[in-house]
mmCIF file of C-alpha atoms and ligand atoms in Angstrom:
data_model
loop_
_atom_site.group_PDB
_atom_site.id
_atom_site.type_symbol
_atom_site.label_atom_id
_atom_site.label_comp_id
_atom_site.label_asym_id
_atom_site.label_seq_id
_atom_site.Cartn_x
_atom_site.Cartn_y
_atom_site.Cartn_z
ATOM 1 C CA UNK H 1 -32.968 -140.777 49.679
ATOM 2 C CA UNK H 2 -34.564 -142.968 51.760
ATOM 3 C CA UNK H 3 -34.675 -145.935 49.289
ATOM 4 C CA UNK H 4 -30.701 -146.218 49.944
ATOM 5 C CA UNK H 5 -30.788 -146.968 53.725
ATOM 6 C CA UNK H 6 -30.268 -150.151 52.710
ATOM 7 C CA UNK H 7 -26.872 -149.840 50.683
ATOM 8 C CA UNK H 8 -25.987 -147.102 53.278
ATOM 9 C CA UNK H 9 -26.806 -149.856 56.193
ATOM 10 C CA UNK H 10 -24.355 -152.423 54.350
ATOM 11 C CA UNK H 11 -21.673 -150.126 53.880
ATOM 12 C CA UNK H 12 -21.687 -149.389 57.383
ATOM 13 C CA UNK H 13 -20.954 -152.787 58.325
ATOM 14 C CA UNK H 14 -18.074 -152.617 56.157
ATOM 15 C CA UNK H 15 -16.554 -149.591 57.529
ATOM 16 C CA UNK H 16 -17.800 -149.348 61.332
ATOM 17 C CA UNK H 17 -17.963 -151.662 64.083
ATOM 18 C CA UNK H 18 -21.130 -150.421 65.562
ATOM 19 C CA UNK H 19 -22.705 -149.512 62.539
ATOM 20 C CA UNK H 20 -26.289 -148.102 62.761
ATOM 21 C CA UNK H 21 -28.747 -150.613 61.386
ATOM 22 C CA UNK H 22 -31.207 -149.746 57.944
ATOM 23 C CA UNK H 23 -33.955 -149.083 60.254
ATOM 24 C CA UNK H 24 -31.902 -146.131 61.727
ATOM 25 C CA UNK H 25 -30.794 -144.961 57.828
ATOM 26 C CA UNK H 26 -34.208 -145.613 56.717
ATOM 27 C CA UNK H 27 -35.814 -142.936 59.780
ATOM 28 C CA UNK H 28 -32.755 -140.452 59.416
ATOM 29 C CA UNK H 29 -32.932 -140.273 55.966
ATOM 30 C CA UNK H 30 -37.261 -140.157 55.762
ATOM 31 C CA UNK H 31 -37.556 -137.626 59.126
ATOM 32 C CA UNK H 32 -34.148 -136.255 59.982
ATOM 33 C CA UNK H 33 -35.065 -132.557 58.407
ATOM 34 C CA UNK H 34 -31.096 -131.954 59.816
ATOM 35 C CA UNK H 35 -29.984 -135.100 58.055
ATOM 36 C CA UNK H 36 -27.627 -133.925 54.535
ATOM 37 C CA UNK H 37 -26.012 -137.248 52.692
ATOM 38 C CA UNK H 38 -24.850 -137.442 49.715
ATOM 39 C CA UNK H 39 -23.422 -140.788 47.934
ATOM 40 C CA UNK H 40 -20.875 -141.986 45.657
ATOM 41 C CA UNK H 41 -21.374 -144.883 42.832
ATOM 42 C CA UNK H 42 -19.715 -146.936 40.718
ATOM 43 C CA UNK H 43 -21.563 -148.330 37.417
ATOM 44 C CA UNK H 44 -25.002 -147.678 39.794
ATOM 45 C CA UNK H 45 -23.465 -149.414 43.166
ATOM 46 C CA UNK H 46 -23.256 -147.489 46.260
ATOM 47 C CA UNK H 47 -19.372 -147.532 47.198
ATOM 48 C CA UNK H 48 -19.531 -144.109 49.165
ATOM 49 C CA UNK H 49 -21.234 -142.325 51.338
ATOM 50 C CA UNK H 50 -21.010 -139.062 53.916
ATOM 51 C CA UNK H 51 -23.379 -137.820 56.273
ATOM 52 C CA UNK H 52 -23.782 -134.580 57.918
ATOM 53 C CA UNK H 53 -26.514 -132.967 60.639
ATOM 54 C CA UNK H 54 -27.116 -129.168 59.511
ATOM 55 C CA UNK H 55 -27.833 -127.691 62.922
ATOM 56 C CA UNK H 56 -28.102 -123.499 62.587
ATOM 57 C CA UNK H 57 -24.549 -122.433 61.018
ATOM 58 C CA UNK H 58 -22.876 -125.700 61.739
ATOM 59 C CA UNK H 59 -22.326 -129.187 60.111
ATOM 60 C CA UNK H 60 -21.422 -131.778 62.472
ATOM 61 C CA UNK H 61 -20.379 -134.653 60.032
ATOM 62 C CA UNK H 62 -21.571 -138.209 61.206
ATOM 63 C CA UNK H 63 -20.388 -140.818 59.083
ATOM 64 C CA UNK H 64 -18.043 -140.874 56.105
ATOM 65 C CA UNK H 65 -17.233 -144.518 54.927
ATOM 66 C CA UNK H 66 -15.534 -145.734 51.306
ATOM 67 C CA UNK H 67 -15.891 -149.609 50.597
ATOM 68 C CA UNK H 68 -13.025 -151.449 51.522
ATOM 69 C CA UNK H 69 -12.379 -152.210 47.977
ATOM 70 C CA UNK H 70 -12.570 -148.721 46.727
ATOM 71 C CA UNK H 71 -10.393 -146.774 49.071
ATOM 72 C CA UNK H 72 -7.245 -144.943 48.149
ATOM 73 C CA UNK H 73 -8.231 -143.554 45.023
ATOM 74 C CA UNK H 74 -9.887 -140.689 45.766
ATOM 75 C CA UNK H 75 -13.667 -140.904 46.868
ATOM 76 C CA UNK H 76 -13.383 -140.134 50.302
ATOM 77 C CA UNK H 77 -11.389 -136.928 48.927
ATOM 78 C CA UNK H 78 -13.997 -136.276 46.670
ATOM 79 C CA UNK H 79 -17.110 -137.012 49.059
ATOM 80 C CA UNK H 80 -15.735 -134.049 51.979
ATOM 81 C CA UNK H 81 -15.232 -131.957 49.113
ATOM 82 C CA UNK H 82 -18.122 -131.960 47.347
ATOM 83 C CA UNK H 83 -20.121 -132.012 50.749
ATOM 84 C CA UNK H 84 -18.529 -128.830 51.963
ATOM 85 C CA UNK H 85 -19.603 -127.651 48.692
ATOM 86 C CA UNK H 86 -22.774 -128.336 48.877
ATOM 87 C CA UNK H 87 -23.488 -127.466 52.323
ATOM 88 C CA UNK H 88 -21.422 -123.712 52.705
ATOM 89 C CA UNK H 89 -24.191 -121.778 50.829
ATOM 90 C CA UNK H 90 -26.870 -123.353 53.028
ATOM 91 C CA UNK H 91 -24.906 -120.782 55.596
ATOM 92 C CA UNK H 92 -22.586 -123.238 57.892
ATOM 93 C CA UNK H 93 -19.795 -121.264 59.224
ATOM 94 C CA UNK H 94 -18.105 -124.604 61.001
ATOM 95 C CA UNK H 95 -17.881 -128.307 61.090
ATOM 96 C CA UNK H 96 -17.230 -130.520 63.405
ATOM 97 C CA UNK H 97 -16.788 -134.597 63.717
ATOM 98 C CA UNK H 98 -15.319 -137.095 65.988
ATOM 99 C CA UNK H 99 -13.040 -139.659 64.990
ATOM 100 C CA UNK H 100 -11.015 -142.648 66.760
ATOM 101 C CA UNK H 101 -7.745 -141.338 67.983
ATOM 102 C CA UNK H 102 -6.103 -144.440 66.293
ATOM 103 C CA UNK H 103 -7.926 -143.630 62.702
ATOM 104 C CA UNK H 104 -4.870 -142.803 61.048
ATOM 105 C CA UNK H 105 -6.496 -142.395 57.305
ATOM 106 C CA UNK H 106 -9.784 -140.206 58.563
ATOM 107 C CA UNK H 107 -7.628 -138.030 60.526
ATOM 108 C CA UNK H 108 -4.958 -137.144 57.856
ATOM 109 C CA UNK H 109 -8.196 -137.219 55.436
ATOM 110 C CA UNK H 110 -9.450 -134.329 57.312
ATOM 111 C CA UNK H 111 -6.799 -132.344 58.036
ATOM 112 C CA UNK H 112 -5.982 -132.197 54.098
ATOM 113 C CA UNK H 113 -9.632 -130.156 54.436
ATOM 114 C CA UNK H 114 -8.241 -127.780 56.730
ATOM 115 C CA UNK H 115 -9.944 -129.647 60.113
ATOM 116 C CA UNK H 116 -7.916 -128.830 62.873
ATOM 117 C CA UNK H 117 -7.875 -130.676 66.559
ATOM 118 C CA UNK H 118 -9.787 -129.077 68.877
ATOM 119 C CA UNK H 119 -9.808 -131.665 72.535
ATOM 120 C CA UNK H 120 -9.918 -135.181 73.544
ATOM 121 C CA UNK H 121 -13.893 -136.808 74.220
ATOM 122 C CA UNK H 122 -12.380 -139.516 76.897
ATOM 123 C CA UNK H 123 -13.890 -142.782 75.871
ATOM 124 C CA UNK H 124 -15.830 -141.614 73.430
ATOM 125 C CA UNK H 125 -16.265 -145.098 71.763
ATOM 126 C CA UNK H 126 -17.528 -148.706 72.406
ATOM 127 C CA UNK H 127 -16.363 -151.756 70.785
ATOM 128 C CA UNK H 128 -13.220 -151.307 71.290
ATOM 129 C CA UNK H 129 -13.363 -148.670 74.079
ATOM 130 C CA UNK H 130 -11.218 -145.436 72.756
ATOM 131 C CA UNK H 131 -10.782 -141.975 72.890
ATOM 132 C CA UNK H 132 -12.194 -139.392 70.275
ATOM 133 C CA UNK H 133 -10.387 -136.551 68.377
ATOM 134 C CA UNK H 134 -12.680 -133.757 68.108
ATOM 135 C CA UNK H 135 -12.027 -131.886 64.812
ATOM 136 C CA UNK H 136 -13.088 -128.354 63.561
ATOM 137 C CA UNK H 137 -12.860 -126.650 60.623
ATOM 138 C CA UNK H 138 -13.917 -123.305 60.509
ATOM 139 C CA UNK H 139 -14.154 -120.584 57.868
ATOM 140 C CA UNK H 140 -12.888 -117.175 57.429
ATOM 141 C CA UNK H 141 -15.284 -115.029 58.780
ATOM 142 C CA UNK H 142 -14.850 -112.850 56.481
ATOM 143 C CA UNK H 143 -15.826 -115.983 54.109
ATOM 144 C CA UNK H 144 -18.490 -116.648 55.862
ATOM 145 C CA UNK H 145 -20.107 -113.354 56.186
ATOM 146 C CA UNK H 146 -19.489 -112.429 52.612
HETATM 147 C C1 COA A 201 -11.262 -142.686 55.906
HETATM 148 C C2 COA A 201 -11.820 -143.097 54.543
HETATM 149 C C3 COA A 201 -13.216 -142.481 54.369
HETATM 150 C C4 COA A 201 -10.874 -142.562 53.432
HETATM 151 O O1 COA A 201 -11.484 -142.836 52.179
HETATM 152 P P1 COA A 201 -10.584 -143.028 50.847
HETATM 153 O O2 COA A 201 -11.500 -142.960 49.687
HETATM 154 O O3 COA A 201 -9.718 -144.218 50.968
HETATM 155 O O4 COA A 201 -9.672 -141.725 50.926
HETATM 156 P P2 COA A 201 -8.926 -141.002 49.705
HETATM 157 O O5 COA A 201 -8.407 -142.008 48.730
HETATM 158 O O6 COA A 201 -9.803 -139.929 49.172
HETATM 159 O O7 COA A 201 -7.690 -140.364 50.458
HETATM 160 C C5 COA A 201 -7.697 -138.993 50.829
HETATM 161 C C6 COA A 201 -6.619 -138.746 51.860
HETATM 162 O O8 COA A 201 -6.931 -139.424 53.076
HETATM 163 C C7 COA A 201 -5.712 -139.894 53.663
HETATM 164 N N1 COA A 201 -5.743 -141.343 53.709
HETATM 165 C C8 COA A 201 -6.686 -142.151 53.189
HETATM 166 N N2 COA A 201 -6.402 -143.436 53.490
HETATM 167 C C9 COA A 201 -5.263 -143.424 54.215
HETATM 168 C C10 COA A 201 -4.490 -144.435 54.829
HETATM 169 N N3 COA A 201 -4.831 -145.722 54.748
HETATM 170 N N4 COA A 201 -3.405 -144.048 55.527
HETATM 171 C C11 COA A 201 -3.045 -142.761 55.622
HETATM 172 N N5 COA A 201 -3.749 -141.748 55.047
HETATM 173 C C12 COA A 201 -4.831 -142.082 54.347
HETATM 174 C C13 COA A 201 -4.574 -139.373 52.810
HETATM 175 O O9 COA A 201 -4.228 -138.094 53.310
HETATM 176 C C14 COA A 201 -5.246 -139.254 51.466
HETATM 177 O O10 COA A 201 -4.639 -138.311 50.650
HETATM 178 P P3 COA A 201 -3.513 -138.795 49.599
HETATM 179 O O11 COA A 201 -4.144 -139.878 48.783
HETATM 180 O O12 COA A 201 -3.236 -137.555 48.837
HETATM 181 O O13 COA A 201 -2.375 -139.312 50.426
HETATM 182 C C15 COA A 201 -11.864 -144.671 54.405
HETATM 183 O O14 COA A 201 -10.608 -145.192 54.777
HETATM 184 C C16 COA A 201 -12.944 -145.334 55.243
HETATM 185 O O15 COA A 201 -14.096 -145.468 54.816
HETATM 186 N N6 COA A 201 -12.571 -145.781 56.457
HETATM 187 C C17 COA A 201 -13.511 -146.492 57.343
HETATM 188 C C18 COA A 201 -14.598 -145.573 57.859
HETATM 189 C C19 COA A 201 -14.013 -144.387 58.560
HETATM 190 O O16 COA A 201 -13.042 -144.480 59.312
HETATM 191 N N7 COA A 201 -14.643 -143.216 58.334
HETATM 192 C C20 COA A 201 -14.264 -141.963 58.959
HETATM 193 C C21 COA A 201 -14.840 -141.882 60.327
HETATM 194 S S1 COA A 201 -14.925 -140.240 60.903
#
């Protein structure tokens, strides 16, 4: 909803170092028609959030980010799962995300979901510089055709 671009926003800040700024939540969330987020909260706080871009058959996720005080116990878990949920029976087949090569938790989050590593996007990031793991998950295509 656009109304939480704001919480979104601060969360960002929390969990990224070049987060994208409220103005950028506020447009994907009003115009993005590819633009699928879903949040978590805690007594009515935003603690959680995931994004994902539905393009045709495939879900390329963009950010997933757990306040610092809330991780470990399950949300992030929770958020993929209840995303991929969500988003099969609108027809996606794959999904796909970057993720820092040194991002220790997100990777071993993902592969827990059945993402596997698929290449190497040299220098893929900016402050600091590093490398991205590109993950995919696809389903059984008998799954998905079914
Ligand atoms: C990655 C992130 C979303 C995980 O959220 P979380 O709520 O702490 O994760 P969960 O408690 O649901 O943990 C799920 C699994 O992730 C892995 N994991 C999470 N944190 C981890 C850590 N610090 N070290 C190693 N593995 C970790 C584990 O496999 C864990 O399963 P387990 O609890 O059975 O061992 C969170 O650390 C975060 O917001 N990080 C900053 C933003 C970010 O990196 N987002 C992903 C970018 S693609």
């Amino acid at each position: 909803m656009p109304e939480d671009a704001a919480a979104i926003s601060e969360l960002e800040i929390l969990c990224f170092s070049s987060p994208w700024s409220k103005e950028a939540f506020t447009k994907e969330l009003a115009e993005n028609p590819a633009a699928w987020y879903l949040v978590g909260e805690i007594e009515g706080r935003i603690v959680a959030s995931a994004g994902l871009w539905l393009i045709v058959d495939q879900g390329h996720i963009i950010n997933v980010a757990v306040h610092p005080d809330f991780r470990r116990q399950g949300i992030g878990k929770a958020l993929i799962a209840e995303m991929l949920r969500r988003t099969e029976p609108e027809g996606v087949v794959s999904y796909t995300l970057e993720v820092r090569t040194s991002n220790r938790a997100a990777i071993a989050l993902y592969l827990e979901f059945g993402f596997c590593p698929a290449g190497i996007r040299k220098n893929y990031y900016e402050n600091p510089a590093e490398d991205a793991l590109l993950l995919w998950r696809n389903l059984p295509s008998d799954e998905a055709t079914s």
